[in-house]
JSON list of C-alpha atoms in Angstrom, two decimals:
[
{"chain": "A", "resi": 1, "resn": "UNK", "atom": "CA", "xyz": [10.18, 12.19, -10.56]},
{"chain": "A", "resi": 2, "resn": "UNK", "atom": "CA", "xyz": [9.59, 8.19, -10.72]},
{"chain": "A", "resi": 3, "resn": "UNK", "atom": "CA", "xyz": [9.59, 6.14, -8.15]},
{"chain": "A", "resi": 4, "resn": "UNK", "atom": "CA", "xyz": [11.34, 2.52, -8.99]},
{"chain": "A", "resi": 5, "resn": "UNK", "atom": "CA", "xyz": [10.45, -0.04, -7.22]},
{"chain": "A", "resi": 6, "resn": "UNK", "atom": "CA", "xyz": [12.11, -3.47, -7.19]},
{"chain": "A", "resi": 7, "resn": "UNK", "atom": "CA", "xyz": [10.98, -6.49, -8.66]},
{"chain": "A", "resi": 8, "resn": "UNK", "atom": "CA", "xyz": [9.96, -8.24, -5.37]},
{"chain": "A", "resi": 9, "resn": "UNK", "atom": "CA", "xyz": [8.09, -5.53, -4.25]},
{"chain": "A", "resi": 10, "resn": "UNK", "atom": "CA", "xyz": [6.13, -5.11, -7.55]},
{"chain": "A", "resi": 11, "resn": "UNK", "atom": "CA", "xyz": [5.28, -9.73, -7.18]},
{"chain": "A", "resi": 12, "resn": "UNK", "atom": "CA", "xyz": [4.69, -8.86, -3.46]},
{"chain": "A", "resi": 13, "resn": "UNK", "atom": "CA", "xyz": [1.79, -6.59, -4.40]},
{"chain": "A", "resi": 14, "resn": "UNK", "atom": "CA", "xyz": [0.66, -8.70, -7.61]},
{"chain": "A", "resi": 15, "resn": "UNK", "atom": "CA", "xyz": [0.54, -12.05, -5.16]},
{"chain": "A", "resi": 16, "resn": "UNK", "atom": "CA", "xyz": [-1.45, -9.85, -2.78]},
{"chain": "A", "resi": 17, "resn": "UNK", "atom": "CA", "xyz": [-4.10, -9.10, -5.75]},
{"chain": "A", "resi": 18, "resn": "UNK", "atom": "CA", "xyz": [-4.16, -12.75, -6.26]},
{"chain": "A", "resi": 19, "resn": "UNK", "atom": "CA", "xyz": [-4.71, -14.40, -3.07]},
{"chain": "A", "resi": 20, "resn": "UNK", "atom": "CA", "xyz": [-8.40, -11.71, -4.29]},
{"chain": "A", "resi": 21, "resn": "UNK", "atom": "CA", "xyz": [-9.10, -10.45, -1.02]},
{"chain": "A", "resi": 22, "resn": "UNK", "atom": "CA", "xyz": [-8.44, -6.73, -1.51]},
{"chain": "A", "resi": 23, "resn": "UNK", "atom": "CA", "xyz": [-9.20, -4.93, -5.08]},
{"chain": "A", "resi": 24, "resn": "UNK", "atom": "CA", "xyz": [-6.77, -2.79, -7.29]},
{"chain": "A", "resi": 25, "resn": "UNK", "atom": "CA", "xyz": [-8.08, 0.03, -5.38]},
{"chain": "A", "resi": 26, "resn": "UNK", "atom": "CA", "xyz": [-7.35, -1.01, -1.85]},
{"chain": "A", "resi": 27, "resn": "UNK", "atom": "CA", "xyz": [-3.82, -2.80, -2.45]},
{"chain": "A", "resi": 28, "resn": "UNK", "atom": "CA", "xyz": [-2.93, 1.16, -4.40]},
{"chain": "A", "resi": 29, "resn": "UNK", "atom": "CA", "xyz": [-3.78, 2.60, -1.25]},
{"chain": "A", "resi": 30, "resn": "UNK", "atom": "CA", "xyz": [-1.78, -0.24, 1.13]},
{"chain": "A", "resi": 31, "resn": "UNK", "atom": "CA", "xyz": [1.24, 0.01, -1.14]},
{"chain": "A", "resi": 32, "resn": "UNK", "atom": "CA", "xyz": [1.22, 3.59, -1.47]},
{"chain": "A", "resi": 33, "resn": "UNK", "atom": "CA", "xyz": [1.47, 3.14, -5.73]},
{"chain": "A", "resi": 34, "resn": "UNK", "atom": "CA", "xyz": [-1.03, 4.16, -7.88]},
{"chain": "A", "resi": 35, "resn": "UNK", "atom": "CA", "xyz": [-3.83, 2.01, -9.48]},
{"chain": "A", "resi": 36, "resn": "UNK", "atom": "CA", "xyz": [-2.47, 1.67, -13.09]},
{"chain": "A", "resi": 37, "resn": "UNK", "atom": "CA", "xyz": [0.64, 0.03, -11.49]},
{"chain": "A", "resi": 38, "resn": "UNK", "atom": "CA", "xyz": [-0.58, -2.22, -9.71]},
{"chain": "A", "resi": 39, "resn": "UNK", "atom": "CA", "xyz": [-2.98, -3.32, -13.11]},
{"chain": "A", "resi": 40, "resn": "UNK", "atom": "CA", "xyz": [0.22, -2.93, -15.01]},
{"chain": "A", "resi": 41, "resn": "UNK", "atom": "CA", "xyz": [2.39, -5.60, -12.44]},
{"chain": "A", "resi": 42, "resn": "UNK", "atom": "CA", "xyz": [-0.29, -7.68, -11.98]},
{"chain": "A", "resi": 43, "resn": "UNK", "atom": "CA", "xyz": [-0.74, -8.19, -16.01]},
{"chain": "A", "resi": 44, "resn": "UNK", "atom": "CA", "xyz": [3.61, -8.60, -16.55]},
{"chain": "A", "resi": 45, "resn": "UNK", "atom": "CA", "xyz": [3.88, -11.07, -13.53]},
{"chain": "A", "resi": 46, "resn": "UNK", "atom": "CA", "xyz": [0.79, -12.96, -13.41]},
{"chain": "A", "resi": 47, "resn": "UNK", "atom": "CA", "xyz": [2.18, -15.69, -14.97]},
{"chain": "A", "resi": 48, "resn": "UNK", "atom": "CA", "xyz": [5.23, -15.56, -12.94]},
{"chain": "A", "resi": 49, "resn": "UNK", "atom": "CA", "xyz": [3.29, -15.05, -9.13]},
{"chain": "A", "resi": 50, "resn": "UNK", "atom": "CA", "xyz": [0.10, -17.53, -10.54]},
{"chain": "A", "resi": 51, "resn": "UNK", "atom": "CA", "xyz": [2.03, -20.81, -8.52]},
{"chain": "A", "resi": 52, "resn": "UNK", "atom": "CA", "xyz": [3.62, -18.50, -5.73]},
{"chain": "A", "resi": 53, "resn": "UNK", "atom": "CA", "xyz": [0.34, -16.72, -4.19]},
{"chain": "A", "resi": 54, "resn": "UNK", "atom": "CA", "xyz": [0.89, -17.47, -0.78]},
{"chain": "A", "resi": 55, "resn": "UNK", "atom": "CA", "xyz": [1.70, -13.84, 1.04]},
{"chain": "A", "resi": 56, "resn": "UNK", "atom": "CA", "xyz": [3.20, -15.13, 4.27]},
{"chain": "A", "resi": 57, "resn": "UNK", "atom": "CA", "xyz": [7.11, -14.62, 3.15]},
{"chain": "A", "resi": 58, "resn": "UNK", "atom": "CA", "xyz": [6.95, -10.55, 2.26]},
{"chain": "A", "resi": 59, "resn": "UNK", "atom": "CA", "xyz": [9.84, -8.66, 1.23]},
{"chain": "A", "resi": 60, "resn": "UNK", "atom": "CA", "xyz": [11.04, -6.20, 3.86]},
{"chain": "A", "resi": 61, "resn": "UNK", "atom": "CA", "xyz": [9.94, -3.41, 1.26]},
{"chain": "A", "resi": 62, "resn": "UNK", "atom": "CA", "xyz": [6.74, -4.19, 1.19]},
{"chain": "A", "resi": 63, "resn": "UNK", "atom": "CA", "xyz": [6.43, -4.87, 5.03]},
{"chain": "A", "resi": 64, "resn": "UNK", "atom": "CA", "xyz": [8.48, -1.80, 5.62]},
{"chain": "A", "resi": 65, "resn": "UNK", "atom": "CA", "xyz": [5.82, 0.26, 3.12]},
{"chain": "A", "resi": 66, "resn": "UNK", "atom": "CA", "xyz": [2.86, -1.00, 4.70]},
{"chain": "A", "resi": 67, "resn": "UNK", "atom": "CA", "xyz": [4.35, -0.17, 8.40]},
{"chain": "A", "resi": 68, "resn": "UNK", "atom": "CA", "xyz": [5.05, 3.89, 7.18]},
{"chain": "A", "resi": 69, "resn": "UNK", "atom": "CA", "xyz": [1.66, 3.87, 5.55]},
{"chain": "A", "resi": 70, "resn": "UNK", "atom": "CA", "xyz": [0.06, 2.95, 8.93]},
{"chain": "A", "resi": 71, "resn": "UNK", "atom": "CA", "xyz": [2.05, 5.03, 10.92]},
{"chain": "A", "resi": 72, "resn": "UNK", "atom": "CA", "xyz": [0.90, 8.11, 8.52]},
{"chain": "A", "resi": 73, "resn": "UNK", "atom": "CA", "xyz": [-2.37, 6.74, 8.65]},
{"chain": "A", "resi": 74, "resn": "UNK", "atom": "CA", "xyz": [-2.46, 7.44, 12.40]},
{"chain": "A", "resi": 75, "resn": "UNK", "atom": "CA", "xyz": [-0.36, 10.70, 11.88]},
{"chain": "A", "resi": 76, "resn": "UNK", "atom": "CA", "xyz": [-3.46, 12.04, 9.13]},
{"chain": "A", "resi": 77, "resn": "UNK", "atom": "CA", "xyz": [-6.20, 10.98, 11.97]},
{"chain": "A", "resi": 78, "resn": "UNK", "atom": "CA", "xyz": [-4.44, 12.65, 14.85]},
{"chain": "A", "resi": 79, "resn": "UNK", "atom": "CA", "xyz": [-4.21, 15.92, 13.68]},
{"chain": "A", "resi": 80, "resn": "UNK", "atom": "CA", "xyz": [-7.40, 15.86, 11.88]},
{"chain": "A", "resi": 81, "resn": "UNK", "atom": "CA", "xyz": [-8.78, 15.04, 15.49]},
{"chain": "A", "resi": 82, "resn": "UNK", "atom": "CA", "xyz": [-6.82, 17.98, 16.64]},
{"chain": "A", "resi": 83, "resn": "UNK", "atom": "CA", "xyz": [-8.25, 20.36, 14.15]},
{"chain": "A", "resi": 84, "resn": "UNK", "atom": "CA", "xyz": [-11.75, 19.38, 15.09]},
{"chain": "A", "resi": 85, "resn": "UNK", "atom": "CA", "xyz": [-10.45, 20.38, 18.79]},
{"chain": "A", "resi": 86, "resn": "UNK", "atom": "CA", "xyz": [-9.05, 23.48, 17.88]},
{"chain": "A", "resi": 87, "resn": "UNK", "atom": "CA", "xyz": [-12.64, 24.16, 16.00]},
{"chain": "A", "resi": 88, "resn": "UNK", "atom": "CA", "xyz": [-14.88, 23.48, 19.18]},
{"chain": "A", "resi": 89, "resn": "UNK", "atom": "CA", "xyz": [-12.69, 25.80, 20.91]},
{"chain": "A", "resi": 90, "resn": "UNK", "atom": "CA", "xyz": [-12.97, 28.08, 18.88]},
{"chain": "A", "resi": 91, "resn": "UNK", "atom": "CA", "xyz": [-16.84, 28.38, 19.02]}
]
């Protein structure tokens, strides 16, 4: 199943690569999308995003995106600090 994402979200993410503070890699990971879209939006809307880099005025997807990846961020660290407990205990 594919996952469409809107057109702001998609210039969102390519202005992000090119304000070229994060790589492909990292911006994948923020925007929960894989690498070869965010190569593949960055090469359609270059041209389009190259005079509108500044990141200040996100679209609520993309700020709503990037809030859920933290929170599951914190979610994955929590319970792998959990299972570590549950191992010491164990011994």
């Amino acid at each position: 199943m594919s996952i469409r994402y809107s057109e702001d979200f998609k210039k969102e993410v390519v202005k992000a690569y090119m304000a070229g503070d994060r790589s492909i890699h990292q911006l994948a990971v923020e925007f929960n999308v894989a690498k070869s879209s965010v190569s593949k939006w960055a090469n359609e809307y270059r041209e389009e995003c190259l005079y509108t880099t500044d990141t200040t005025s996100e679209s609520n997807d993309a700020k709503e995106i990037r809030r859920l990846n933290q929170l599951l961020n914190e979610k994955d660290a929590k319970r792998e600090y959990h299972k570590r407990l549950e191992h010491i205990f164990e011994l």
